[in-house]
Backbone as a printed PyTorch tensor [residue, N CA C, xyz], in Angstrom:
tensor([[[-35.2290, -56.5540,  72.5090],
         [-34.3070, -56.7000,  71.3710],
         [-35.0770, -56.7450,  70.0600]],

        [[-36.1130, -57.5540,  69.9160],
         [-36.8710, -57.5630,  68.6610],
         [-37.4360, -56.1890,  68.3310]],

        [[-37.8280, -55.4250,  69.3400],
         [-38.3830, -54.0880,  69.0920],
         [-37.3330, -53.1990,  68.4820]],

        [[-36.1040, -53.2570,  69.0160],
         [-35.0090, -52.4300,  68.4880],
         [-34.6720, -52.8150,  67.0490]],

        [[-34.6530, -54.1250,  66.7870],
         [-34.3760, -54.5980,  65.4210],
         [-35.4370, -54.0910,  64.4710]],

        [[-36.6960, -54.1780,  64.9160],
         [-37.8150, -53.7120,  64.0910],
         [-37.6880, -52.2430,  63.7830]],

        [[-37.3270, -51.4500,  64.8330],
         [-37.1600, -50.0000,  64.6220],
         [-36.0010, -49.7260,  63.6740]],

        [[-34.9400, -50.4890,  63.8220],
         [-33.7680, -50.3050,  62.9580],
         [-34.1260, -50.6050,  61.5100]],

        [[-34.8880, -51.6890,  61.3050],
         [-35.3060, -52.0390,  59.9450],
         [-36.2070, -50.9690,  59.3490]],

        [[-37.1030, -50.4320,  60.1620],
         [-37.9940, -49.3570,  59.6960],
         [-37.1810, -48.1330,  59.3000]],

        [[-36.1840, -47.7990,  60.1390],
         [-35.3450, -46.6300,  59.8660],
         [-34.5760, -46.8230,  58.5630]],

        [[-34.0230, -48.0290,  58.3500],
         [-33.2780, -48.3260,  57.1190],
         [-34.1980, -48.2150,  55.9160]],

        [[-35.4210, -48.7490,  56.0600],
         [-36.3880, -48.7080,  54.9590],
         [-36.7360, -47.2700,  54.5890]],

        [[-36.9670, -46.4200,  55.6110],
         [-37.3090, -45.0110,  55.3490],
         [-36.1510, -44.2850,  54.6890]],

        [[-34.9420, -44.5430,  55.1540],
         [-33.7590, -43.9030,  54.5590],
         [-33.6080, -44.3260,  53.0970]],

        [[-33.8500, -45.6160,  52.8330],
         [-33.7260, -46.1300,  51.4640],
         [-34.7430, -45.4770,  50.5330]],

        [[-36.0000, -45.3840,  51.0230],
         [-37.0650, -44.7510,  50.2160],
         [-36.7110, -43.3010,  49.9200]],

        [[-36.2450, -42.5920,  50.9460],
         [-35.8780, -41.1840,  50.7810],
         [-34.7270, -41.0410,  49.7990]],

        [[-33.7410, -41.9480,  49.9000],
         [-32.5680, -41.8880,  49.0190],
         [-32.9690, -42.0840,  47.5560]],

        [[-33.7990, -43.1370,  47.3120],
         [-34.2170, -43.4180,  45.9310],
         [-35.1180, -42.3230,  45.3700]],

        [[-35.9720, -41.7770,  46.2050],
         [-36.8520, -40.6820,  45.7660],
         [-36.0200, -39.4710,  45.3730]],

        [[-35.0070, -39.1800,  46.1900],
         [-34.1320, -38.0370,  45.9050],
         [-33.3300, -38.2820,  44.6290]],

        [[-32.8620, -39.5340,  44.4690],
         [-32.0800, -39.8800,  43.2830],
         [-32.9160, -39.7330,  42.0220]],

        [[-34.1980, -40.1670,  42.1040],
         [-35.0750, -40.0600,  40.9490],
         [-35.3570, -38.5970,  40.6150]],

        [[-35.5890, -37.7900,  41.6490],
         [-35.8370, -36.3620,  41.4340],
         [-34.6260, -35.6970,  40.8120]],

        [[-33.4520, -36.0750,  41.3060],
         [-32.2150, -35.4830,  40.8010],
         [-32.0040, -35.8610,  39.3450]],

        [[-32.2490, -37.1570,  39.0280],
         [-32.0450, -37.5920,  37.6500],
         [-33.0560, -36.9460,  36.7150]],

        [[-34.2780, -36.7060,  37.2290],
         [-35.3040, -36.0610,  36.3970],
         [-34.9310, -34.6250,  36.0990]],

        [[-34.4210, -33.9230,  37.1200],
         [-34.0620, -32.5170,  36.9090],
         [-32.7660, -32.3950,  36.1250]],

        [[-31.9180, -33.4420,  36.1800],
         [-30.6450, -33.3740,  35.4750],
         [-30.7850, -33.7300,  34.0010]],

        [[-31.9620, -34.2370,  33.5880],
         [-32.1630, -34.6180,  32.1890],
         [-32.0480, -33.3880,  31.2960]],

        [[-31.3540, -33.5080,  30.1700],
         [-31.1850, -32.3480,  29.2880],
         [-32.5270, -31.9240,  28.6900]],

        [[-32.7170, -30.6170,  28.4900],
         [-33.9750, -30.1400,  27.9080],
         [-34.0800, -30.5800,  26.4530]],

        [[-35.2870, -30.7020,  25.9240],
         [-35.4400, -31.1080,  24.5210],
         [-34.7820, -30.0710,  23.6070]],

        [[-34.1600, -30.5700,  22.5580],
         [-33.4740, -29.6800,  21.6200],
         [-34.4960, -28.9200,  20.7840]],

        [[-34.3790, -27.5890,  20.7650],
         [-35.2680, -26.7720,  19.9550],
         [-34.7430, -26.7160,  18.5320]],

        [[-35.6640, -26.7680,  17.5640],
         [-35.2440, -26.7120,  16.1670],
         [-34.9450, -25.2770,  15.7730]],

        [[-33.9120, -25.0960,  14.9820],
         [-33.5600, -23.7720,  14.4920],
         [-34.5860, -23.3150,  13.4590]],

        [[-34.7490, -21.9910,  13.3770],
         [-35.6850, -21.4390,  12.3960],
         [-35.2940, -21.8910,  10.9980]],

        [[-33.9930, -21.9290,  10.7250],
         [-33.5210, -22.3280,   9.3970],
         [-33.9370, -23.7550,   9.0450]],

        [[-34.1190, -24.6000,  10.0740],
         [-34.5500, -25.9790,   9.8290],
         [-36.0230, -26.0550,   9.4660]],

        [[-36.7850, -25.0470,   9.8960],
         [-38.2220, -25.0400,   9.6290],
         [-38.5400, -24.4950,   8.2350]],

        [[-37.5890, -23.7550,   7.6680],
         [-37.7900, -23.2090,   6.3360],
         [-37.4910, -24.2970,   5.3110]],

        [[-38.4680, -24.5660,   4.4590],
         [-38.2850, -25.6220,   3.4880],
         [-37.3370, -25.1550,   2.3760]],

        [[-36.3690, -25.9680,   2.0820],
         [-35.4190, -25.6350,   1.0270],
         [-36.0940, -25.8280,  -0.3360]],

        [[-35.9820, -24.8110,  -1.1760],
         [-36.5020, -24.9190,  -2.5310],
         [-35.3530, -25.1800,  -3.4930]],

        [[-35.6780, -25.8360,  -4.5950],
         [-34.6560, -26.0480,  -5.6080],
         [-34.1770, -24.6970,  -6.1140]],

        [[-32.8930, -24.6140,  -6.3860],
         [-32.2980, -23.3560,  -6.8150],
         [-32.7890, -22.9490,  -8.2040]],

        [[-32.5350, -21.6950,  -8.5310],
         [-32.8460, -21.1550,  -9.8460],
         [-32.1370, -21.9730, -10.9230]],

        [[-32.8630, -22.2540, -12.0140],
         [-32.2810, -22.9840, -13.1370],
         [-32.4530, -22.1430, -14.3980]],

        [[-31.3760, -21.9970, -15.1470],
         [-31.4190, -21.2010, -16.3770],
         [-30.8650, -22.0290, -17.5240]],

        [[-31.6430, -22.1340, -18.6120],
         [-31.1720, -22.7790, -19.8340],
         [-30.5090, -21.6840, -20.6770]],

        [[-29.1960, -21.5980, -20.5710],
         [-28.4680, -20.4970, -21.2150],
         [-28.6330, -20.4960, -22.7240]],

        [[-28.6980, -21.6730, -23.3370],
         [-28.8630, -21.7490, -24.7910],
         [-30.1980, -21.1420, -25.2240]],

        [[-31.2630, -21.4740, -24.4800],
         [-32.5730, -20.9150, -24.8040],
         [-32.6400, -19.4270, -24.4760]],

        [[-31.9580, -19.0330, -23.3790],
         [-31.9870, -17.6300, -22.9730],
         [-31.4230, -16.7290, -24.0750]],

        [[-30.4430, -17.2230, -24.8150],
         [-29.8610, -16.4480, -25.9060],
         [-30.8430, -16.2560, -27.0550]],

        [[-31.8130, -17.1700, -27.1440],
         [-32.7900, -17.0850, -28.2260],
         [-34.0540, -16.3250, -27.8080]],

        [[-34.1770, -16.0730, -26.5120],
         [-35.3990, -15.4360, -25.9980],
         [-35.4680, -13.9700, -26.4070]],

        [[-36.6420, -13.5710, -26.8680],
         [-36.8940, -12.1660, -27.1980],
         [-38.2190, -11.7670, -26.5620]],

        [[-38.4690, -10.4770, -26.3790],
         [-39.7440, -10.0500, -25.7870],
         [-40.9660, -10.5440, -26.5640]],

        [[-40.7650, -10.8730, -27.8340],
         [-41.9010, -11.3070, -28.6630],
         [-42.1970, -12.7980, -28.5780]],

        [[-41.2500, -13.5990, -28.0660],
         [-41.4940, -15.0480, -28.0890],
         [-41.5400, -15.6870, -26.7010]],

        [[-41.6700, -14.8670, -25.6480],
         [-41.6820, -15.4280, -24.3010],
         [-42.9700, -15.0860, -23.5600]],

        [[-43.2410, -15.8770, -22.5450],
         [-44.3360, -15.6040, -21.6100],
         [-43.9500, -16.1970, -20.2610]],

        [[-44.7040, -15.8430, -19.2220],
         [-44.4220, -16.3130, -17.8600],
         [-45.5510, -17.2090, -17.3850]],

        [[-45.1780, -18.2840, -16.7110],
         [-46.1480, -19.1580, -16.0500],
         [-45.7450, -19.2630, -14.5810]],

        [[-46.6950, -19.0080, -13.6690],
         [-46.4490, -19.1440, -12.2300],
         [-47.2960, -20.2990, -11.7030]],

        [[-46.6300, -21.2980, -11.1290],
         [-47.3250, -22.4500, -10.5460],
         [-47.4840, -22.2310,  -9.0430]],

        [[-48.7270, -22.0950,  -8.5950],
         [-48.9850, -21.9260,  -7.1600],
         [-48.6390, -23.1960,  -6.3810]],

        [[-49.0720, -24.3910,  -6.8260],
         [-48.7440, -25.6050,  -6.0540],
         [-47.2440, -25.8800,  -5.9720]],

        [[-46.5190, -25.6190,  -7.0500],
         [-45.0860, -25.9080,  -7.0720],
         [-44.2530, -24.7760,  -6.5000]],

        [[-44.8640, -23.5900,  -6.3290],
         [-44.1330, -22.3990,  -5.8730],
         [-42.9220, -22.1430,  -6.7790]],

        [[-43.2020, -22.1270,  -8.0950],
         [-42.1790, -21.8740,  -9.1050],
         [-42.7320, -20.8990, -10.1500]],

        [[-41.8270, -20.1170, -10.7360],
         [-42.1750, -19.2640, -11.8670],
         [-41.2960, -19.6810, -13.0300]],

        [[-41.9010, -19.7020, -14.2180],
         [-41.1730, -20.1470, -15.4000],
         [-41.2170, -19.0720, -16.4770]],

        [[-40.0510, -18.7350, -17.0090],
         [-39.9980, -17.9140, -18.2150],
         [-39.9890, -18.9130, -19.3620]],

        [[-41.0060, -18.8410, -20.1950],
         [-41.2140, -19.8500, -21.2260],
         [-40.9870, -19.2690, -22.6250]],

        [[-40.4560, -20.1050, -23.4940],
         [-40.3910, -19.7860, -24.9160],
         [-41.1620, -20.9010, -25.6120]],

        [[-42.3790, -20.6000, -25.9890],
         [-43.2620, -21.6570, -26.4630],
         [-43.5490, -22.6040, -25.3120]],

        [[-43.2360, -23.8930, -25.5100],
         [-43.4210, -24.8990, -24.4620],
         [-42.1220, -25.2190, -23.7280]],

        [[-41.0680, -24.4930, -24.0580],
         [-39.7560, -24.7680, -23.4530],
         [-39.4780, -23.8240, -22.2760]],

        [[-38.9050, -24.3850, -21.2170],
         [-38.5980, -23.5910, -20.0210],
         [-37.2220, -22.9490, -20.1710]],

        [[-37.2200, -21.6350, -20.1580],
         [-35.9700, -20.8770, -20.2510],
         [-35.3940, -20.6510, -18.8500]],

        [[-36.2490, -20.2000, -17.9280],
         [-35.8500, -19.9660, -16.5280],
         [-36.8650, -20.6500, -15.6200]],

        [[-36.3810, -21.3620, -14.6340],
         [-37.2080, -22.0530, -13.6380],
         [-36.7810, -21.5110, -12.2710]],

        [[-37.6680, -20.7330, -11.6430],
         [-37.2680, -19.9880, -10.4460],
         [-38.1980, -20.2570,  -9.2600]],

        [[-37.6260, -20.3730,  -8.0380],
         [-38.4820, -20.4960,  -6.8470],
         [-39.1940, -19.1850,  -6.5640]],

        [[-40.4070, -19.2910,  -6.0230],
         [-41.1820, -18.1010,  -5.6470],
         [-41.8880, -18.3460,  -4.3180]],

        [[-42.5080, -17.2920,  -3.8110],
         [-43.4280, -17.4130,  -2.6750],
         [-44.6480, -16.5770,  -3.0210]],

        [[-45.7900, -17.2380,  -3.1550],
         [-47.0220, -16.5460,  -3.5300],
         [-47.7900, -16.1200,  -2.2810]],

        [[-49.0130, -15.6450,  -2.4610],
         [-49.8150, -15.1320,  -1.3570],
         [-50.2460, -16.1980,  -0.3650]],

        [[-50.1710, -15.8440,   0.9210],
         [-50.5720, -16.7680,   1.9840],
         [-52.0950, -16.7850,   2.1140]],

        [[-52.5950, -17.6720,   2.9780],
         [-54.0320, -17.7930,   3.2030],
         [-54.6060, -16.4530,   3.6660]],

        [[-55.6780, -16.0530,   3.0560],
         [-56.2860, -14.7580,   3.3670],
         [-55.7640, -13.6350,   2.4900]],

        [[-54.6320, -13.8870,   1.8170],
         [-54.0400, -12.9060,   0.8970],
         [-53.5740, -13.6290,  -0.3640]],

        [[-54.3680, -14.5700,  -0.8340],
         [-53.9640, -15.4040,  -1.9670],
         [-53.6280, -14.5680,  -3.1950]],

        [[-52.6340, -15.0230,  -3.9310],
         [-52.3110, -14.3630,  -5.1950],
         [-53.4520, -14.5930,  -6.1790]],

        [[-53.8290, -13.5730,  -6.9390],
         [-54.8870, -13.7670,  -7.9300],
         [-54.4210, -14.7290,  -9.0160]],

        [[-55.3320, -15.5490,  -9.4940],
         [-54.9930, -16.5020, -10.5450],
         [-55.7090, -16.1310, -11.8280]],

        [[-55.1660, -16.6130, -12.9400],
         [-55.7580, -16.3270, -14.2290],
         [-54.7230, -15.8230, -15.2150]],

        [[-55.2120, -15.1830, -16.2610],
         [-54.3300, -14.6700, -17.3140],
         [-54.1360, -13.1720, -17.1150]],

        [[-52.8890, -12.7320, -17.1100],
         [-52.5500, -11.3220, -16.9330],
         [-51.5370, -10.9080, -17.9960]],

        [[-51.3070,  -9.6190, -18.0680],
         [-50.1790,  -9.1000, -18.8380],
         [-49.4400,  -8.1200, -17.9400]],

        [[-48.1590,  -7.9830, -18.1740],
         [-47.3770,  -7.0420, -17.3670],
         [-47.8110,  -5.6250, -17.7120]],

        [[-48.2520,  -4.8930, -16.6730],
         [-48.7860,  -3.5420, -16.8470],
         [-47.7310,  -2.4610, -16.6540]],

        [[-46.6950,  -2.7860, -15.8890],
         [-45.6820,  -1.7810, -15.5470],
         [-44.4010,  -2.4730, -15.1220]],

        [[-43.2770,  -1.8510, -15.4280],
         [-41.9740,  -2.2970, -14.9280],
         [-41.3800,  -1.1510, -14.1150]],

        [[-40.9420,  -1.4570, -12.8850],
         [-40.3590,  -0.4280, -12.0260],
         [-39.1900,  -1.0610, -11.2690]],

        [[-37.9570,  -0.6430, -11.5580],
         [-36.8050,  -1.2860, -10.9200],
         [-36.6870,  -1.0130,  -9.4290]],

        [[-37.2960,   0.0930,  -8.9460],
         [-37.1770,   0.4500,  -7.5220],
         [-38.5360,   0.8080,  -6.9260]],

        [[-39.4800,  -0.0650,  -7.1170],
         [-40.8510,   0.1610,  -6.6530],
         [-40.9420,   0.0440,  -5.1300]],

        [[-41.8820,   0.7830,  -4.5300],
         [-42.1820,   0.6600,  -3.1000],
         [-43.6790,   0.4650,  -2.9210]],

        [[-44.0400,  -0.3750,  -1.9710],
         [-45.4440,  -0.6460,  -1.7010],
         [-46.1490,   0.6050,  -1.1840]],

        [[-47.3730,   0.7970,  -1.6190],
         [-48.1770,   1.9010,  -1.0930],
         [-49.0490,   1.4320,   0.0640]],

        [[-49.0030,   0.1310,   0.3610],
         [-49.8640,  -0.4260,   1.4030],
         [-49.0840,  -1.0160,   2.5790]],

        [[-48.0130,  -1.7690,   2.3250],
         [-47.2710,  -2.4400,   3.3910],
         [-45.8720,  -1.8330,   3.5480]],

        [[-45.4570,  -1.6720,   4.8050],
         [-44.1460,  -1.0910,   5.0570],
         [-43.9070,  -0.8410,   6.5310]],

        [[-43.2650,   0.2930,   6.8660],
         [-42.9020,   0.6190,   8.2390],
         [-43.2880,   2.0540,   8.5690]],

        [[-43.4930,   2.3260,   9.8690],
         [-43.6260,   3.6940,  10.3480],
         [-42.2450,   4.1350,  10.8160]],

        [[-41.7630,   5.2390,  10.2540],
         [-40.3980,   5.7040,  10.4800],
         [-40.4320,   7.1160,  11.0550]],

        [[-39.5030,   7.4090,  11.9880],
         [-39.4770,   8.7620,  12.5690],
         [-38.6370,   9.7050,  11.7050]],

        [[-38.4820,  10.9400,  12.1520],
         [-37.7660,  11.9600,  11.3880],
         [-36.3070,  11.6550,  11.1580]],

        [[-35.7310,  10.7840,  11.9960],
         [-34.3210,  10.4020,  11.8420],
         [-34.1420,   9.1760,  10.9600]],

        [[-35.2590,   8.6500,  10.4640],
         [-35.1810,   7.4690,   9.6170],
         [-35.1960,   6.1590,  10.3660]],

        [[-35.4080,   6.2200,  11.6940],
         [-35.4590,   4.9870,  12.4860],
         [-36.8530,   4.3660,  12.4120]],

        [[-36.8870,   3.0470,  12.2850],
         [-38.1660,   2.3330,  12.2270],
         [-38.7650,   2.2740,  13.6240]],

        [[-39.9700,   2.8250,  13.7660],
         [-40.6820,   2.8090,  15.0520],
         [-41.5950,   1.5890,  15.1270]],

        [[-42.2670,   1.2900,  14.0180],
         [-43.0960,   0.0790,  13.9200],
         [-42.8960,  -0.5260,  12.5500]],

        [[-42.5400,  -1.8060,  12.5300],
         [-42.2580,  -2.4870,  11.2620],
         [-43.4380,  -3.3680,  10.8480]],

        [[-43.5040,  -3.6480,   9.5510],
         [-44.5040,  -4.5850,   9.0350],
         [-45.9280,  -4.1360,   9.2170]],

        [[-46.2120,  -2.8800,   8.9280],
         [-47.5630,  -2.3450,   9.1390],
         [-48.3190,  -2.2510,   7.8240]],

        [[-49.6200,  -2.0870,   7.9420],
         [-50.4780,  -1.8300,   6.7920],
         [-50.9560,  -0.3900,   6.8660]],

        [[-50.6980,   0.3650,   5.8190],
         [-51.1220,   1.7650,   5.7900],
         [-52.6430,   1.8770,   5.8050]],

        [[-53.3200,   0.8110,   5.4260],
         [-54.7770,   0.8150,   5.3710],
         [-55.4000,   0.5610,   6.7470]],

        [[-54.6700,  -0.1630,   7.6060],
         [-55.2380,  -0.5880,   8.8940],
         [-54.6030,   0.1220,  10.0890]],

        [[-53.2730,   0.1990,  10.1030],
         [-52.5480,   0.6910,  11.2730],
         [-52.4560,   2.2180,  11.3040]],

        [[-52.5250,   2.7670,  12.5200],
         [-52.3940,   4.2190,  12.7100],
         [-50.9450,   4.5590,  13.0050]],

        [[-50.4490,   5.6040,  12.3590],
         [-49.0520,   6.0020,  12.5450],
         [-48.8610,   6.6520,  13.9090]],

        [[-47.8710,   6.2070,  14.6910],
         [-47.5660,   6.8710,  15.9640],
         [-47.1660,   8.3240,  15.7050]],

        [[-47.3800,   9.1570,  16.7050],
         [-47.0530,  10.5790,  16.5810],
         [-45.5920,  10.7780,  16.1820]],

        [[-45.3700,  11.6510,  15.2200],
         [-44.0090,  11.9640,  14.7910],
         [-43.4200,  10.9860,  13.7930]],

        [[-44.2400,  10.0820,  13.2660],
         [-43.7400,   9.1170,  12.2860],
         [-44.4800,   9.2720,  10.9600]],

        [[-43.9160,   8.6690,   9.9360],
         [-44.5720,   8.6340,   8.6340],
         [-44.3860,   7.2420,   8.0310]],

        [[-45.2090,   6.9250,   7.0670],
         [-45.2000,   5.6000,   6.4360],
         [-44.1540,   5.5370,   5.3290]],

        [[-43.3640,   4.4640,   5.3210],
         [-42.4070,   4.1940,   4.2430],
         [-42.7290,   2.8120,   3.6910]],

        [[-43.0880,   2.7570,   2.4200],
         [-43.4790,   1.4950,   1.8030],
         [-42.3330,   0.5240,   1.6570]],

        [[-42.6410,  -0.7490,   1.7650],
         [-41.6320,  -1.8090,   1.6330],
         [-41.0480,  -1.8060,   0.2260]],

        [[-39.7390,  -2.0360,   0.1440],
         [-39.0580,  -2.0910,  -1.1540],
         [-39.5270,  -3.3160,  -1.9300]],

        [[-39.8110,  -3.1390,  -3.2230],
         [-40.2510,  -4.2260,  -4.1030],
         [-39.4320,  -4.1350,  -5.3940]],

        [[-38.1410,  -4.3990,  -5.2590],
         [-37.2020,  -4.2030,  -6.3740],
         [-37.5070,  -5.1300,  -7.5500]],

        [[-37.2350,  -4.6480,  -8.7570],
         [-37.4930,  -5.3450, -10.0160],
         [-38.9750,  -5.7210, -10.1330]],

        [[-39.8230,  -4.7540,  -9.8720],
         [-41.2800,  -4.9570,  -9.8070],
         [-41.8940,  -5.0770, -11.2020]],

        [[-42.6990,  -6.1220, -11.3880],
         [-43.4850,  -6.3240, -12.5980],
         [-44.9510,  -6.3360, -12.1830]],

        [[-45.6870,  -5.2850, -12.5020],
         [-47.0860,  -5.1720, -12.0620],
         [-47.9930,  -6.0810, -12.8840]],

        [[-48.8420,  -6.8480, -12.1510],
         [-49.8000,  -7.7430, -12.8010],
         [-51.2280,  -7.2350, -12.7010]],

        [[-51.5580,  -6.4990, -11.6430],
         [-52.9280,  -6.0000, -11.4610],
         [-52.9140,  -4.5160, -11.1170]],

        [[-54.0290,  -3.8590, -11.3680],
         [-54.1430,  -2.4240, -11.0740],
         [-54.0610,  -2.1380,  -9.5770]],

        [[-54.4590,  -3.1110,  -8.7430],
         [-54.4430,  -2.8610,  -7.2950],
         [-53.1160,  -3.2430,  -6.6390]],

        [[-52.0600,  -3.4320,  -7.4330],
         [-50.7200,  -3.5220,  -6.8610],
         [-50.0580,  -4.8700,  -6.7790]],

        [[-50.7090,  -5.9290,  -7.2170],
         [-50.0690,  -7.2500,  -7.1710],
         [-49.0580,  -7.3550,  -8.3100]],

        [[-47.8810,  -7.8500,  -7.9710],
         [-46.8480,  -7.9980,  -8.9890],
         [-45.8150,  -9.0330,  -8.6000]],

        [[-44.7480,  -9.0850,  -9.3660],
         [-43.6120,  -9.9650,  -9.1070],
         [-42.4320,  -9.0870,  -8.7170]],

        [[-41.6960,  -9.4800,  -7.6740],
         [-40.5700,  -8.6680,  -7.2080],
         [-39.7070,  -9.4730,  -6.2420]],

        [[-38.5520,  -8.9050,  -5.8730],
         [-37.6580,  -9.5520,  -4.8990],
         [-38.3620,  -9.6750,  -3.5480]],

        [[-38.1480, -10.7930,  -2.8750],
         [-38.7140, -10.9720,  -1.5410],
         [-38.1580, -12.2160,  -0.8600]],

        [[-38.5920, -12.4360,   0.3680],
         [-38.1520, -13.6020,   1.1480],
         [-38.8690, -14.8460,   0.6400]],

        [[-38.1100, -15.9230,   0.4760],
         [-38.6640, -17.1850,  -0.0200],
         [-38.5350, -18.2690,   1.0480]],

        [[-39.5560, -18.4430,   1.8930],
         [-39.4620, -19.4490,   2.9570],
         [-39.7790, -20.8620,   2.4950]],

        [[-40.2040, -21.0250,   1.2480],
         [-40.5270, -22.3560,   0.7550],
         [-42.0110, -22.6570,   0.7400]],

        [[-42.8280, -21.6650,   1.0420],
         [-44.2790, -21.8420,   1.0510],
         [-44.9290, -20.4780,   0.8070]],

        [[-46.2300, -20.4310,   0.4920],
         [-46.9090, -19.1470,   0.2720],
         [-46.8540, -18.2810,   1.5250]],

        [[-46.3130, -17.0630,   1.4090],
         [-46.1140, -16.2280,   2.6030],
         [-46.3040, -14.7380,   2.3460]],

        [[-46.6260, -14.3510,   1.1160],
         [-46.7250, -12.9260,   0.8080],
         [-48.1470, -12.4080,   1.0580]],

        [[-48.3330, -11.1110,   0.8080],
         [-49.6680, -10.5040,   0.9080],
         [-50.3870, -10.5220,  -0.4350]],

        [[-49.9160, -11.3480,  -1.3560],
         [-50.5680, -11.4730,  -2.6620],
         [-49.6050, -11.4220,  -3.8240]],

        [[-48.4840, -10.7360,  -3.6480],
         [-47.4830, -10.6520,  -4.7230],
         [-46.7590, -11.9860,  -4.9010]],

        [[-46.0550, -12.0990,  -6.0250],
         [-45.2150, -13.2630,  -6.2920],
         [-43.7820, -12.8590,  -5.9640]],

        [[-43.2840, -13.3100,  -4.8290],
         [-41.9080, -12.9880,  -4.4350],
         [-40.9250, -13.8630,  -5.2040]],

        [[-39.7810, -13.2710,  -5.5380],
         [-38.7380, -13.9830,  -6.2610],
         [-37.3950, -13.7840,  -5.5670]],

        [[-36.4290, -14.6170,  -5.9410],
         [-35.0560, -14.4100,  -5.4650],
         [-34.4890, -13.1860,  -6.1750]],

        [[-33.4020, -12.6480,  -5.6450],
         [-32.7930, -11.4670,  -6.2560],
         [-32.3490, -11.7630,  -7.6900]],

        [[-31.7060, -12.9160,  -7.8820],
         [-31.2240, -13.2650,  -9.2210],
         [-32.3820, -13.5300, -10.1730]],

        [[-33.3810, -14.2590,  -9.6830],
         [-34.5270, -14.5820, -10.5290],
         [-35.3170, -13.3470, -10.9310]],

        [[-35.5600, -12.4640,  -9.9700],
         [-36.3250, -11.2510, -10.2540],
         [-35.6410, -10.4000, -11.3200]],

        [[-34.3190, -10.2830, -11.2280],
         [-33.5670,  -9.4760, -12.2020],
         [-33.6330, -10.1040, -13.5900]],

        [[-33.5110, -11.4240, -13.6690],
         [-33.5710, -12.1010, -14.9560],
         [-34.9390, -11.9310, -15.6200]],

        [[-36.0030, -12.1290, -14.8520],
         [-37.3460, -11.9530, -15.4000],
         [-37.5310, -10.5070, -15.8600]],

        [[-37.1100,  -9.5730, -15.0050],
         [-37.2720,  -8.1470, -15.3030],
         [-36.5660,  -7.7800, -16.6150]],

        [[-35.3670,  -8.3000, -16.7970],
         [-34.5660,  -7.9420, -17.9690],
         [-35.0970,  -8.5140, -19.2760]],

        [[-35.8730,  -9.5910, -19.1950],
         [-36.2630, -10.2760, -20.4280],
         [-37.7360, -10.1200, -20.8020]],

        [[-38.4830,  -9.3480, -20.0370],
         [-39.8920,  -9.1360, -20.3840],
         [-40.1350,  -7.6580, -20.6760]],

        [[-41.2880,  -7.3870, -21.2440],
         [-41.6920,  -6.0120, -21.5280],
         [-43.1170,  -5.8030, -21.0220]],

        [[-43.5510,  -4.5580, -20.9910],
         [-44.9560,  -4.2810, -20.7000],
         [-45.7760,  -4.9440, -21.7970]],

        [[-46.7280,  -5.7600, -21.3800],
         [-47.5270,  -6.5080, -22.3460],
         [-47.2000,  -7.9810, -22.3990]],

        [[-46.0900,  -8.4170, -21.7810],
         [-45.7460,  -9.8470, -21.7530],
         [-46.8400, -10.6270, -21.0250]],

        [[-47.3380, -11.7190, -21.6040],
         [-48.3880, -12.5180, -20.9580],
         [-47.8640, -13.2500, -19.7170]],

        [[-48.7290, -13.3290, -18.6980],
         [-48.4110, -14.0470, -17.4580],
         [-49.6180, -14.8780, -17.0470]],

        [[-49.4110, -16.1550, -16.8400],
         [-50.4700, -17.0470, -16.3570],
         [-50.1290, -17.5260, -14.9630]],

        [[-51.0560, -17.3430, -14.0370],
         [-50.8640, -17.7490, -12.6380],
         [-51.9640, -18.7440, -12.2910]],

        [[-51.5810, -19.8980, -11.7670],
         [-52.6030, -20.8820, -11.4030],
         [-52.0320, -22.2080, -10.9530]],

        [[-52.8550, -23.2660, -11.0340],
         [-52.4880, -24.6020, -10.5680],
         [-51.8280, -25.4010, -11.6830]],

        [[-50.6620, -24.9660, -12.0750],
         [-49.9490, -25.6330, -13.1870],
         [-48.9390, -26.6460, -12.6400]]])
């Protein structure tokens, strides 16, 4: 009799261990997966474009200049020391930093296209490879290079760096140009001329 009781207790103990082990495994596998963050949550929100309409009415090509702050990721259309337009930008990322210093606008082009960055497109206009460098990447057979659109382009350097419409993720992300919002780029374009001074740096 004691032997049977002992065996029964052992059997109960083994069943209990198996039950709890299975329950723990089940609860572990039933746990919800960690929530992934949306891409939109990773993009830092920048303050919206600000325009001083009263000052904008007084602005002329002769009394304005542009200041681009790399640390703040902002561009300012200035009249003397007063800010006429305060706009979010995205400057050059690491390895493609935007040049700093004093510049003047060398060219205005409302529908400029990059001669270096763009896509390889086939004869039907379909993109075969996107985001390529004409300097580095080889075009697949039957394709040709189409430069990226750089609308409302204001050229700052002879080698192609300028200000134009682009994606603004909230941090430096370009290949050297100063990207602007669509509204900001148009406002800057409309109020400057070739020769307008531009200062880019740690302001």
